[in-house]
Short mmCIF file of C-alpha atoms in Angstrom, two decimals:
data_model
loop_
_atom_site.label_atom_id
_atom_site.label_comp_id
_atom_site.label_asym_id
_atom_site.label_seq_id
_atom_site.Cartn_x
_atom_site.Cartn_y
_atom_site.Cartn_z
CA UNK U 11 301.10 16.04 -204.13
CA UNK U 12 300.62 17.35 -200.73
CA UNK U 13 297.05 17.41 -200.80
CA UNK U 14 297.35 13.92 -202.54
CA UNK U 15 299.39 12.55 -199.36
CA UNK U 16 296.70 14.33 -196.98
CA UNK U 17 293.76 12.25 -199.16
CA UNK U 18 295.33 8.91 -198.67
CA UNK U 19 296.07 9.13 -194.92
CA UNK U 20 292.65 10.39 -194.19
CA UNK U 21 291.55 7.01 -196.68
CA UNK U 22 293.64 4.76 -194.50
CA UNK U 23 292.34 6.09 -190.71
CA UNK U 24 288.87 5.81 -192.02
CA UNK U 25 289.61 2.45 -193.43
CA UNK U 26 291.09 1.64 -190.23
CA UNK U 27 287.98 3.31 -187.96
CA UNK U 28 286.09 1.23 -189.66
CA UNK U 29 288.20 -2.39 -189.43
CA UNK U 30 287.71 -1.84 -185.77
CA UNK U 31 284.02 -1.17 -186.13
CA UNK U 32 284.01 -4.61 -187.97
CA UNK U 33 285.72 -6.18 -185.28
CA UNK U 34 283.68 -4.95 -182.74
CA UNK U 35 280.43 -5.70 -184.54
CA UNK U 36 281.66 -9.06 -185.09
CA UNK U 37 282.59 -9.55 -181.59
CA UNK U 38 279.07 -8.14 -180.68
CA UNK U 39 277.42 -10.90 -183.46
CA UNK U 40 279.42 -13.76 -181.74
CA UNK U 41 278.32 -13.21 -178.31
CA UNK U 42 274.66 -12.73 -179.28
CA UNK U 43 275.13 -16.46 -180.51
CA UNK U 44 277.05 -17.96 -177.80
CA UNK U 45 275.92 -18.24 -173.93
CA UNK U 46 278.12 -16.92 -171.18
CA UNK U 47 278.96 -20.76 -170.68
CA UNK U 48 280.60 -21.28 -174.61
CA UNK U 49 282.43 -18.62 -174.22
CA UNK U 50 283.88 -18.92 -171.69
CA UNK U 51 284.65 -23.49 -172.43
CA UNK U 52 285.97 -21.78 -176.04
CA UNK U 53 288.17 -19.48 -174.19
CA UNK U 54 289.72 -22.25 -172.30
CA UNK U 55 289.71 -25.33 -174.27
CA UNK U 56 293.45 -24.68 -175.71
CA UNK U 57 294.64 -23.34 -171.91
CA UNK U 58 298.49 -24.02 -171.17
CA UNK U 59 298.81 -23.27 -168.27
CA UNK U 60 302.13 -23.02 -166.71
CA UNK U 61 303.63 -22.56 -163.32
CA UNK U 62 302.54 -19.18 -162.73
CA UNK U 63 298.57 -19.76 -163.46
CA UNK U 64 296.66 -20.93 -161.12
CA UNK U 65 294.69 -24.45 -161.42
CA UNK U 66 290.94 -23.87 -162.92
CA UNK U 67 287.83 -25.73 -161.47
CA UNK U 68 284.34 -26.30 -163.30
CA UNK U 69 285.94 -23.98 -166.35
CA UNK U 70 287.12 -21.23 -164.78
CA UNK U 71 287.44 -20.61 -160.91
CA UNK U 72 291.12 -20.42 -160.18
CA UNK U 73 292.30 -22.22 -157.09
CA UNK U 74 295.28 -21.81 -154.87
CA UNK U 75 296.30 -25.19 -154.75
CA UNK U 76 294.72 -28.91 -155.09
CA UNK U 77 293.69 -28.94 -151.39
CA UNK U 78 291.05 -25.83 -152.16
CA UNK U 79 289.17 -28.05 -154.55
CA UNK U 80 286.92 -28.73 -152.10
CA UNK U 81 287.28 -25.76 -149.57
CA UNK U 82 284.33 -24.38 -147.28
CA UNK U 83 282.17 -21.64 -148.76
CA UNK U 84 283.89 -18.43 -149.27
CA UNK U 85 282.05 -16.93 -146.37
CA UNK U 86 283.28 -19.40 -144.13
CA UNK U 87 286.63 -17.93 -145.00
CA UNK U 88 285.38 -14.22 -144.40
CA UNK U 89 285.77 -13.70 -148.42
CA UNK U 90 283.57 -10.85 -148.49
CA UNK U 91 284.83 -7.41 -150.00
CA UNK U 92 284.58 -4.53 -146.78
CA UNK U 93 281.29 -2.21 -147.01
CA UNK U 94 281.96 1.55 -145.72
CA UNK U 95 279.66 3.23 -143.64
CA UNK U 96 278.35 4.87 -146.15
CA UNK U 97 277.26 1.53 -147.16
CA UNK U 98 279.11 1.47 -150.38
CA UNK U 99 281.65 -1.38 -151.20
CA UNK U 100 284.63 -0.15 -152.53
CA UNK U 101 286.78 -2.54 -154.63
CA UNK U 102 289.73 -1.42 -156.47
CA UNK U 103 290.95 -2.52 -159.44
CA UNK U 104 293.87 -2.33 -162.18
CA UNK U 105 293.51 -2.55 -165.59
CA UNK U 106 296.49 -3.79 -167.11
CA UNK U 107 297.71 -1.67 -170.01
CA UNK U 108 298.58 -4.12 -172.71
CA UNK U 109 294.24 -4.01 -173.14
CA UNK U 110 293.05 -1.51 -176.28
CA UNK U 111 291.08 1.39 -175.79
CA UNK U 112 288.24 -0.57 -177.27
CA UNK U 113 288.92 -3.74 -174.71
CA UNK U 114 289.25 -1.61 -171.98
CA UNK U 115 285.66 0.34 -172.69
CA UNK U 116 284.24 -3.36 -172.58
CA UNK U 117 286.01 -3.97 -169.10
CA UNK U 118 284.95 -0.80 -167.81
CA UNK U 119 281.26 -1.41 -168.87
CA UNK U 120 281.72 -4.14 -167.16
CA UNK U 121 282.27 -3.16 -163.70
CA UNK U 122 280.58 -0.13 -164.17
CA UNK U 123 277.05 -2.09 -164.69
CA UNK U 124 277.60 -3.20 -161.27
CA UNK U 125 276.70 0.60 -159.37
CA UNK U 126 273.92 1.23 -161.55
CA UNK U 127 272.37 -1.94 -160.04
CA UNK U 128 274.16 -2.74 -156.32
CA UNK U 129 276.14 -1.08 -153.27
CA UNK U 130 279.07 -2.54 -155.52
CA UNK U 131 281.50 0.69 -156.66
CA UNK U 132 284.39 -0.72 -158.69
CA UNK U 133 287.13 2.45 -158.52
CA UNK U 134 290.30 2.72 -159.89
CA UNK U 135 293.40 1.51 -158.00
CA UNK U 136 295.38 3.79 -155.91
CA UNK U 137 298.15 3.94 -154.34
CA UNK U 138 297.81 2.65 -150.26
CA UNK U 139 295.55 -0.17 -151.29
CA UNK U 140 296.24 -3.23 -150.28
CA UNK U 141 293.86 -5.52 -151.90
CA UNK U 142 292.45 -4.89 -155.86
CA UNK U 143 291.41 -6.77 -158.40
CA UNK U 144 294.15 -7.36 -161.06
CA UNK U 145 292.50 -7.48 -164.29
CA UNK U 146 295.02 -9.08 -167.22
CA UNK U 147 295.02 -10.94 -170.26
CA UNK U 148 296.72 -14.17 -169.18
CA UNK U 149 295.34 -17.53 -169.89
CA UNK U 150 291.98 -17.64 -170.77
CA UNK U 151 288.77 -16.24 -168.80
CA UNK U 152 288.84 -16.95 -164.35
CA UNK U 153 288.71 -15.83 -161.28
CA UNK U 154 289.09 -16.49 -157.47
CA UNK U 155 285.94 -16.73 -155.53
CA UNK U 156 285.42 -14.00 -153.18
CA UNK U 157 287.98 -11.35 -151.69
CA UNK U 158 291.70 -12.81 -151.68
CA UNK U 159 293.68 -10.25 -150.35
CA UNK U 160 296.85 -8.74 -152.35
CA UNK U 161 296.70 -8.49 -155.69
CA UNK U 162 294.68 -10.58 -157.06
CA UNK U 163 294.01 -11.49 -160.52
CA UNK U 164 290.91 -11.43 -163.09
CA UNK U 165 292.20 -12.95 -166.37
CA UNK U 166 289.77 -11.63 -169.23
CA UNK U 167 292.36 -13.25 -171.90
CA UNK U 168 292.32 -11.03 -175.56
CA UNK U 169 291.70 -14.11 -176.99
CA UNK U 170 288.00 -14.68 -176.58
CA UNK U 171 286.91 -13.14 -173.06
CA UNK U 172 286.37 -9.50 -173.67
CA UNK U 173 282.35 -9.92 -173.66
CA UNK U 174 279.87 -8.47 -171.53
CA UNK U 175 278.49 -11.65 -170.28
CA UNK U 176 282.15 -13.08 -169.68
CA UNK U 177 283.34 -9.68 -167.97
CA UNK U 178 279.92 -9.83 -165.15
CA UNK U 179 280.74 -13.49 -165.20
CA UNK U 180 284.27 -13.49 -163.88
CA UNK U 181 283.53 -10.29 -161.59
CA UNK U 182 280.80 -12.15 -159.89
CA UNK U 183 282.79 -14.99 -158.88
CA UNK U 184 285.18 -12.77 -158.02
CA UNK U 185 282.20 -10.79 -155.70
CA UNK U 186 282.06 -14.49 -153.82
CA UNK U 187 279.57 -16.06 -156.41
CA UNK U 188 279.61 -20.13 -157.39
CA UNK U 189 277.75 -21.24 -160.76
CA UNK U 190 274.13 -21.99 -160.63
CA UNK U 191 274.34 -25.44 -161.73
CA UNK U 192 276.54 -26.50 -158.75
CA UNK U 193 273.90 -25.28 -156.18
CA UNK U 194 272.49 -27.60 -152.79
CA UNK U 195 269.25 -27.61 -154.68
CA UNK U 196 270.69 -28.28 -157.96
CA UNK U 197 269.32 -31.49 -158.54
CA UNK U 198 265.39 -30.37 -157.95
CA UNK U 199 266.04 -28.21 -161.59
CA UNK U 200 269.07 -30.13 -163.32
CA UNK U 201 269.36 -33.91 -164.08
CA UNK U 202 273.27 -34.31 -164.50
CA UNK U 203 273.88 -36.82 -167.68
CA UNK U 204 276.88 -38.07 -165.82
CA UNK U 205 277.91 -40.56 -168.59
CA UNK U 206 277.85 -37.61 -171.12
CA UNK U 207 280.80 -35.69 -169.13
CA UNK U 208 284.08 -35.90 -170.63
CA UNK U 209 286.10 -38.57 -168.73
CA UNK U 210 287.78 -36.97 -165.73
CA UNK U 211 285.59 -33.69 -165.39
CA UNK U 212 282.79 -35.18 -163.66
CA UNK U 213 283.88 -33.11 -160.16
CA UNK U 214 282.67 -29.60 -161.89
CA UNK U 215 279.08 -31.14 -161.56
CA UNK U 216 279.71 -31.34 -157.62
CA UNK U 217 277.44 -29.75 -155.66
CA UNK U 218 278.67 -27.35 -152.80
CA UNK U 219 276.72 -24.97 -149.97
CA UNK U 220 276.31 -21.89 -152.63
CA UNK U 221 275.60 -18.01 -151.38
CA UNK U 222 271.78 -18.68 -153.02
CA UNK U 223 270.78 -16.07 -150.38
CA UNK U 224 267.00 -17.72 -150.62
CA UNK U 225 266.40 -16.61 -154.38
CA UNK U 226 265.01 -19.40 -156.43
CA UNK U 227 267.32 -21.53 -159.23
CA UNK U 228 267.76 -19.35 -161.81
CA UNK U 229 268.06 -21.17 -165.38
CA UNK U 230 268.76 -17.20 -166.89
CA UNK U 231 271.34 -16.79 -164.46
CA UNK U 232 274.31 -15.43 -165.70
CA UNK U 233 276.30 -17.65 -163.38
CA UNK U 234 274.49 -21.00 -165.43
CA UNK U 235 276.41 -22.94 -167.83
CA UNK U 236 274.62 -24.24 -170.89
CA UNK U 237 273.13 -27.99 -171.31
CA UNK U 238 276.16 -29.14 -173.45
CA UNK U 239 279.05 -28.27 -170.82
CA UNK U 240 282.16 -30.52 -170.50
CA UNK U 241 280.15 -32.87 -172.95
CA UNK U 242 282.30 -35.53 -174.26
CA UNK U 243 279.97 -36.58 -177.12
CA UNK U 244 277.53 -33.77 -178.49
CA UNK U 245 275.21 -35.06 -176.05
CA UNK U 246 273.06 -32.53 -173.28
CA UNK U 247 275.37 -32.97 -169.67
CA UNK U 248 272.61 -31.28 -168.06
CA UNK U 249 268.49 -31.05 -168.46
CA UNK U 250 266.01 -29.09 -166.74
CA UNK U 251 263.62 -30.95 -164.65
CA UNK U 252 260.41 -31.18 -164.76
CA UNK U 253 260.28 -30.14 -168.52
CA UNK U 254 263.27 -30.82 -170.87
CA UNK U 255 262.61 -28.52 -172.71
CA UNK U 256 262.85 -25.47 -170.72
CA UNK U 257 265.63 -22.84 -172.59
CA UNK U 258 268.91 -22.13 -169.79
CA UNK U 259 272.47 -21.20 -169.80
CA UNK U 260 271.93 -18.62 -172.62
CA UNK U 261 272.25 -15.51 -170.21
CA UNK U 262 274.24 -12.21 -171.96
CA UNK U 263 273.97 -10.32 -168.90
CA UNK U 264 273.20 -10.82 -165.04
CA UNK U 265 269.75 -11.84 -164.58
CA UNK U 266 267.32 -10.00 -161.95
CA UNK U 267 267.99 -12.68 -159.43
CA UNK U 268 271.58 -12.51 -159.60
CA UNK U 269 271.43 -8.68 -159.14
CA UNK U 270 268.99 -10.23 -155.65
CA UNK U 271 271.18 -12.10 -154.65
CA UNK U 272 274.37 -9.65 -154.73
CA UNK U 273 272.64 -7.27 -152.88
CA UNK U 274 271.29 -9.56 -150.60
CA UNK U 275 274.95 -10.74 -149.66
CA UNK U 276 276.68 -7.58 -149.19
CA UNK U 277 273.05 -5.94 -147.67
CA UNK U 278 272.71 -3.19 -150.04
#
């Protein structure tokens, strides 16, 4: 009987090993087929937010208050993280522990893809710190542009944001990064289908003065939303100029000039 018992649990944490690997694999299957951009609309269509989240802008930058909807550039505001002299940028962060092991090893990936490639060293929080990066499941995927001071928070919700893509995403805006598609130059690469954007959304297509750091626009961009954003009726909201039919907005990972531009800005 004993040896019976032993048998069964060793069944049922194999069985179970391998429910997460299905997960996982699933996850991994999912993300192949969506861009950055689905994600992270999927992620936020059924947002709630209440009066502790913060209001989103195009998708998912979180904003203060209405009156930063059409604040300066974040460098304007001195939103850059501090460089050391050892010209590393150390930026603490906390990992909040409601996460799985298997979430967290996709968060960690994350920001650990960013010293492999940039001055950028995310490190673990510590006591004395006074500014991090809070990362929780709240609602949905966002993230402030640029350093905030305090606490502040990454949301990589459970529920659909625990991707590669989604995790560089949010960390980039949170670096001081806009999306691609809302560059000065935007409309020399991108014709906006204004009357295909779903009534009332038409301000995430603004255009504002973007950290481009003189790289060119990037359709593979990991910062570019896909053709069919905030599309009210199946239709493209955005096409690449001069030919329509150039592919964009399918990035799975930063892009070569994104990694330029980052270590342009902080001088790496």
């Amino acid at each position: 009987m004993l040896v019976f018992s032993w048998s069964l649990v060793a069944l049922l944490l194999v069985s179970s090993s391998l429910a997460e690997e299905d997960v996982a694999t699933m996850e991994e299957d999912m993300s192949r087929e969506l861009s950055v951009g689905e994600l992270l609309e999927r992620a936020n269509r059924d947002r709630n937010p209440d009066l502790d989240e913060p209001i989103l802008i195009e998708g998912d930058i979180a904003i203060k208050s209405e009156a930063d909807r059409n604040a300066d550039p974040c460098t304007s505001r001195n939103c850059l993280w501090r460089k050391w002299t050892n010209g590393k940028v150390y930026i603490p962060y906390y990992i909040a522990n409601h996460y799985s092991s298997r979430e967290i090893s996709i968060i960690t990936r994350g920001l650990e893809s960013f010293s492999s490639m940039s001055c950028i060293h995310f490190r673990p929080y510590q006591n004395g710190d006074n500014e991090w990066l809070s990362i929780e499941s709240r609602d949905g995927c966002y993230s402030y542009v640029g350093r905030q001071g305090g606490a502040q928070t990454v949301s990589l919700s459970r529920q659909g944001c625990l991707y590669h893509s989604t995790v560089q995403h949010e960390l980039l805006h949170a670096l001081g990064f806009n999306h691609e598609q809302t560059r000065s130059d935007r409309d020399s690469y991108i014709s906006v289908q204004w009357e295909n954007i779903i009534d009332g959304m038409a301000y995430n297509f603004n255009k504002i003065a973007t950290l481009n750091q003189g790289t060119p626009y990037d359709y593979n961009s990991v910062m570019q939303y896909e053709r069919y954003a905030f599309s009210k009726n199946g239709r493209a909201t955005m096409v690449p100029i001069p030919n329509s039919n150039v592919s964009f907005g399918q990035a799975t990972q930063m892009s070569k000039n994104d990694i330029d531009r980052l270590n342009r800005l902080y001088q790496c």
